[in-house]
mmCIF file of C-alpha atoms in Angstrom:
data_model
loop_
_atom_site.group_PDB
_atom_site.id
_atom_site.type_symbol
_atom_site.label_atom_id
_atom_site.label_comp_id
_atom_site.label_asym_id
_atom_site.label_seq_id
_atom_site.Cartn_x
_atom_site.Cartn_y
_atom_site.Cartn_z
ATOM 1 C CA MET P 1 -20.353 20.158 4.051
ATOM 2 C CA ILE P 2 -19.350 19.152 0.858
ATOM 3 C CA LYS P 3 -15.985 17.805 -0.058
ATOM 4 C CA ALA P 4 -14.947 20.606 -2.510
ATOM 5 C CA PHE P 5 -14.766 22.821 0.044
ATOM 6 C CA TYR P 6 -11.909 20.967 1.594
ATOM 7 C CA LYS P 7 -9.668 21.503 -2.198
ATOM 8 C CA PRO P 8 -8.767 25.254 -1.536
ATOM 9 C CA LEU P 9 -7.739 24.476 1.984
ATOM 10 C CA SER P 10 -5.421 21.167 1.081
ATOM 11 C CA LEU P 11 -4.590 23.634 -1.789
ATOM 12 C CA LEU P 12 -3.549 26.525 0.679
ATOM 13 C CA LEU P 13 -1.607 23.414 2.748
ATOM 14 C CA ALA P 14 0.401 22.688 -0.440
ATOM 15 C CA LEU P 15 1.422 25.855 -1.322
ATOM 16 C CA SER P 16 2.575 26.505 2.470
ATOM 17 C CA LEU P 17 4.768 23.390 2.248
ATOM 18 C CA LEU P 18 6.727 24.934 -0.695
ATOM 19 C CA SER P 19 7.171 28.160 1.453
ATOM 20 C CA CYS P 20 10.107 27.082 3.726
ATOM 21 C CA LYS P 21 12.184 23.742 3.673
ATOM 22 C CA GLY P 22 12.945 20.936 6.042
ATOM 23 C CA PRO P 23 11.446 18.837 9.254
ATOM 24 C CA ALA P 24 11.722 19.695 12.795
ATOM 25 C CA SER P 25 13.960 16.812 13.586
ATOM 26 C CA GLU P 26 16.370 16.427 16.689
ATOM 27 C CA GLU P 27 19.133 15.664 14.627
ATOM 28 C CA ASN P 28 18.603 19.360 12.083
ATOM 29 C CA ARG P 29 19.145 21.038 15.408
ATOM 30 C CA SER P 30 22.632 22.469 15.606
ATOM 31 C CA GLY P 31 21.935 24.970 18.072
ATOM 32 C CA ASP P 32 19.002 27.610 18.184
ATOM 33 C CA ASP P 33 19.200 28.500 14.501
ATOM 34 C CA ALA P 34 18.485 25.369 13.032
ATOM 35 C CA GLY P 35 15.472 23.461 14.344
ATOM 36 C CA GLN P 36 11.797 24.794 14.325
ATOM 37 C CA LYS P 37 8.632 23.421 15.775
ATOM 38 C CA ILE P 38 4.998 23.358 16.233
ATOM 39 C CA GLU P 39 3.475 22.258 19.351
ATOM 40 C CA LEU P 40 -0.105 21.618 18.942
ATOM 41 C CA MET P 41 -3.270 20.403 21.544
ATOM 42 C CA ILE P 42 -6.292 19.005 20.796
ATOM 43 C CA ASP P 43 -8.887 19.124 23.397
ATOM 44 C CA GLY P 44 -5.988 18.680 26.153
ATOM 45 C CA ASN P 45 -4.289 15.907 23.957
ATOM 46 C CA LYS P 46 -0.424 16.552 22.040
ATOM 47 C CA ARG P 47 -1.035 15.284 18.703
ATOM 48 C CA SER P 48 2.078 16.733 17.329
ATOM 49 C CA LEU P 49 4.402 13.700 18.196
ATOM 50 C CA ASP P 50 6.151 12.832 15.254
ATOM 51 C CA PRO P 51 9.899 13.634 15.908
ATOM 52 C CA ALA P 52 10.303 14.784 11.889
ATOM 53 C CA PRO P 53 7.471 16.242 9.988
ATOM 54 C CA ILE P 54 7.212 18.935 7.734
ATOM 55 C CA ILE P 55 6.641 21.949 8.980
ATOM 56 C CA THR P 56 6.266 25.116 6.918
ATOM 57 C CA ALA P 57 6.303 28.859 7.217
ATOM 58 C CA GLY P 58 6.042 31.398 4.728
ATOM 59 C CA TYR P 59 4.769 34.939 4.273
ATOM 60 C CA ALA P 60 3.332 36.596 1.267
ATOM 61 C CA GLY P 61 0.167 38.769 -0.219
ATOM 62 C CA ALA P 62 -0.195 40.480 2.779
ATOM 63 C CA HIS P 63 -0.856 36.646 4.763
ATOM 64 C CA PHE P 64 1.078 34.467 6.712
ATOM 65 C CA MET P 65 1.218 30.800 6.644
ATOM 66 C CA LEU P 66 1.984 28.095 9.097
ATOM 67 C CA GLY P 67 1.787 24.231 8.388
ATOM 68 C CA TYR P 68 2.386 20.884 9.882
ATOM 69 C CA LEU P 69 1.813 17.442 7.803
ATOM 70 C CA SER P 70 2.510 14.357 8.981
ATOM 71 C CA ASP P 71 1.648 10.386 8.281
ATOM 72 C CA LYS P 72 2.703 9.291 10.823
ATOM 73 C CA ASP P 73 0.344 11.722 13.092
ATOM 74 C CA ASP P 74 -2.079 11.421 10.761
ATOM 75 C CA LEU P 75 -2.563 14.850 10.895
ATOM 76 C CA GLN P 76 -2.659 18.216 8.355
ATOM 77 C CA PHE P 77 -2.912 21.858 10.251
ATOM 78 C CA THR P 78 -2.614 24.554 8.370
ATOM 79 C CA ILE P 79 -3.464 28.792 9.686
ATOM 80 C CA ALA P 80 -3.588 31.395 7.000
ATOM 81 C CA ALA P 81 -4.136 35.016 8.445
ATOM 82 C CA TYR P 82 -4.304 38.049 6.991
ATOM 83 C CA ALA P 83 -1.329 40.678 8.330
ATOM 84 C CA GLN P 84 -0.922 43.661 6.285
ATOM 85 C CA ASP P 85 3.481 43.351 7.691
ATOM 86 C CA LEU P 86 4.518 40.608 9.262
ATOM 87 C CA LYS P 87 5.198 41.859 12.848
ATOM 88 C CA THR P 88 4.241 40.442 16.311
ATOM 89 C CA GLY P 89 0.746 41.075 17.106
ATOM 90 C CA THR P 90 -2.648 39.507 17.705
ATOM 91 C CA TYR P 91 -4.783 37.971 14.540
ATOM 92 C CA GLN P 92 -8.223 36.678 14.393
ATOM 93 C CA VAL P 93 -8.218 33.344 11.941
ATOM 94 C CA TYR P 94 -11.454 32.468 10.193
ATOM 95 C CA ASP P 95 -12.886 31.061 7.728
ATOM 96 C CA CYS P 96 -15.459 33.715 5.349
ATOM 97 C CA LYS P 97 -17.640 30.849 3.525
ATOM 98 C CA SER P 98 -20.666 28.993 4.372
ATOM 99 C CA ALA P 99 -21.518 29.480 8.170
ATOM 100 C CA SER P 100 -19.581 32.786 8.989
ATOM 101 C CA GLU P 101 -21.173 35.458 9.580
ATOM 102 C CA CYS P 102 -18.945 38.021 7.747
ATOM 103 C CA ASN P 103 -19.970 41.397 6.490
ATOM 104 C CA GLU P 104 -18.560 45.039 6.194
ATOM 105 C CA ASN P 105 -16.831 45.159 9.649
ATOM 106 C CA VAL P 106 -15.623 41.247 9.394
ATOM 107 C CA PRO P 107 -13.942 41.200 6.373
ATOM 108 C CA ASP P 108 -13.294 38.279 3.913
ATOM 109 C CA ASN P 109 -9.266 38.732 3.678
ATOM 110 C CA ASN P 110 -8.913 35.046 2.480
ATOM 111 C CA GLN P 111 -8.079 33.094 5.301
ATOM 112 C CA SER P 112 -8.238 29.506 7.193
ATOM 113 C CA ALA P 113 -7.535 27.479 10.106
ATOM 114 C CA PHE P 114 -8.087 23.813 9.738
ATOM 115 C CA TYR P 115 -7.427 20.644 10.516
ATOM 116 C CA GLY P 116 -8.116 17.313 9.727
ATOM 117 C CA PRO P 117 -6.236 13.800 8.483
ATOM 118 C CA TYR P 118 -3.365 12.894 6.544
ATOM 119 C CA PRO P 119 -4.750 13.454 3.032
ATOM 120 C CA LYS P 120 -4.787 10.242 1.189
ATOM 121 C CA ASP P 121 -7.087 8.645 -1.437
ATOM 122 C CA PRO P 122 -9.738 8.418 -1.290
ATOM 123 C CA MET P 123 -9.872 11.617 0.816
ATOM 124 C CA PRO P 124 -11.198 10.735 4.564
ATOM 125 C CA PRO P 125 -14.733 11.761 5.642
ATOM 126 C CA THR P 126 -15.447 15.774 5.745
ATOM 127 C CA ASN P 127 -16.514 15.020 8.944
ATOM 128 C CA LEU P 128 -13.222 14.329 10.368
ATOM 129 C CA PHE P 129 -12.021 17.945 9.304
ATOM 130 C CA ARG P 130 -12.481 21.365 11.756
ATOM 131 C CA VAL P 131 -12.667 24.655 10.347
ATOM 132 C CA ALA P 132 -12.200 28.098 12.399
ATOM 133 C CA TYR P 133 -15.242 30.221 12.037
ATOM 134 C CA TYR P 134 -16.619 33.191 13.049
ATOM 135 C CA ALA P 135 -20.474 32.711 13.275
ATOM 136 C CA PRO P 136 -22.243 34.220 16.592
ATOM 137 C CA LYS P 137 -24.809 32.465 15.933
ATOM 138 C CA LEU P 138 -23.229 29.687 16.134
ATOM 139 C CA GLY P 139 -20.874 30.261 19.069
ATOM 140 C CA LEU P 140 -18.148 30.230 17.165
ATOM 141 C CA LYS P 141 -15.504 32.903 17.166
ATOM 142 C CA PRO P 142 -12.171 32.985 15.086
ATOM 143 C CA LEU P 143 -8.837 31.495 15.659
ATOM 144 C CA THR P 144 -6.740 33.970 18.078
ATOM 145 C CA LEU P 145 -3.158 33.662 16.344
ATOM 146 C CA VAL P 146 -0.775 35.880 18.757
ATOM 147 C CA ILE P 147 2.903 36.614 16.697
ATOM 148 C CA THR P 148 4.933 37.170 20.020
ATOM 149 C CA SER P 149 8.833 36.983 18.283
ATOM 150 C CA VAL P 150 9.913 38.614 14.595
ATOM 151 C CA THR P 151 13.633 38.785 13.857
ATOM 152 C CA ASP P 152 15.991 38.307 11.153
ATOM 153 C CA GLU P 153 17.375 35.145 10.725
ATOM 154 C CA GLN P 154 18.663 33.340 7.698
ATOM 155 C CA GLN P 155 17.597 29.324 7.657
ATOM 156 C CA ALA P 156 20.767 26.965 6.478
ATOM 157 C CA GLY P 157 20.017 26.263 2.618
ATOM 158 C CA ASN P 158 16.740 28.266 1.872
ATOM 159 C CA PRO P 159 16.882 29.837 -0.972
ATOM 160 C CA PHE P 160 14.506 32.609 0.186
ATOM 161 C CA LYS P 161 15.134 35.679 2.743
ATOM 162 C CA THR P 162 14.083 34.155 6.004
ATOM 163 C CA LYS P 163 12.655 35.954 9.264
ATOM 164 C CA ARG P 164 12.357 33.744 12.744
ATOM 165 C CA ILE P 165 8.744 33.828 13.963
ATOM 166 C CA LYS P 166 7.711 32.520 17.372
ATOM 167 C CA GLY P 167 3.962 32.981 18.756
ATOM 168 C CA GLN P 168 1.373 30.594 19.667
ATOM 169 C CA PHE P 169 -2.714 30.073 18.683
ATOM 170 C CA SER P 170 -6.140 29.029 20.692
ATOM 171 C CA GLY P 171 -9.346 28.500 19.130
ATOM 172 C CA ILE P 172 -12.421 26.574 18.418
ATOM 173 C CA LEU P 173 -13.136 24.997 15.621
ATOM 174 C CA ALA P 174 -15.817 22.600 14.280
ATOM 175 C CA ASN P 175 -17.829 20.954 11.667
ATOM 176 C CA VAL P 176 -20.018 22.474 9.922
ATOM 177 C CA GLU P 177 -22.807 21.881 7.608
ATOM 178 C CA GLN P 178 -26.062 22.612 6.142
ATOM 179 C CA GLN P 179 -29.650 21.471 7.262
ATOM 180 C CA PRO P 180 -30.817 19.210 4.047
ATOM 181 C CA GLY P 181 -33.422 21.503 1.980
ATOM 182 C CA GLY P 182 -33.423 24.939 4.336
ATOM 183 C CA TYR P 183 -30.488 27.368 4.702
ATOM 184 C CA ASP P 184 -29.544 27.080 8.099
ATOM 185 C CA TYR P 185 -26.678 25.978 9.445
ATOM 186 C CA TYR P 186 -25.241 23.942 12.381
ATOM 187 C CA ILE P 187 -22.380 22.057 14.003
ATOM 188 C CA ALA P 188 -22.382 18.382 13.214
ATOM 189 C CA GLY P 189 -20.883 16.241 15.854
ATOM 190 C CA LYS P 190 -17.886 18.052 18.803
ATOM 191 C CA THR P 191 -16.408 20.944 17.890
ATOM 192 C CA SER P 192 -12.343 20.875 19.076
ATOM 193 C CA GLN P 193 -10.477 23.200 21.287
ATOM 194 C CA VAL P 194 -6.843 23.826 19.627
ATOM 195 C CA GLU P 195 -3.805 25.500 20.973
ATOM 196 C CA GLY P 196 -0.307 25.337 20.427
ATOM 197 C CA SER P 197 2.851 27.302 19.987
ATOM 198 C CA PHE P 198 5.487 27.708 16.953
ATOM 199 C CA ASP P 199 8.810 28.318 16.411
ATOM 200 C CA VAL P 200 10.010 28.330 12.844
ATOM 201 C CA PHE P 201 11.696 29.644 10.002
ATOM 202 C CA CYS P 202 9.307 31.585 7.675
ATOM 203 C CA SER P 203 10.156 32.456 3.967
ATOM 204 C CA ILE P 204 9.559 35.945 2.030
ATOM 205 C CA ARG P 205 7.933 35.844 -0.825
#
């Protein structure tokens, strides 16, 4: 998979980071309305260990965006889920480029879920990134995002209207590459089981 593939994903993360403000450190917590958190497990190991990461969420253009960024954890994680309305429910999140088998019954709504190393210069090798696909031929299913709670709650200091969003996610993410000189795709390396939960303020744009 070429490095250029990850540029729009990195841009998506950058846009989501502009959507909400503030890290989720314990120092910022002053009751249930102050803090936010994302619990992220990869292959059964907790990866969200930084006490003050950048946690973001936003809703714009019929997409709910969720992001976790930590230099200390050496991790970036993003979900962009198509949702015509920001409400409770179950959403399937998958990339429709390259290996995905999208058609008129499996629409491409410009959404994605991925994780990889913290962005740095030079960019980390692409084989360290994992992406959610809809690719039955490869045994890959979309990441499932479940929004369990949406309540009106204003985040202090945020100039945008906010809601408090809670939920969880789970899926198998993979590094997919194309066969040299061919059109077939294959899973390069091991897949990763990604799951977790979130409790965040979401800026409404």
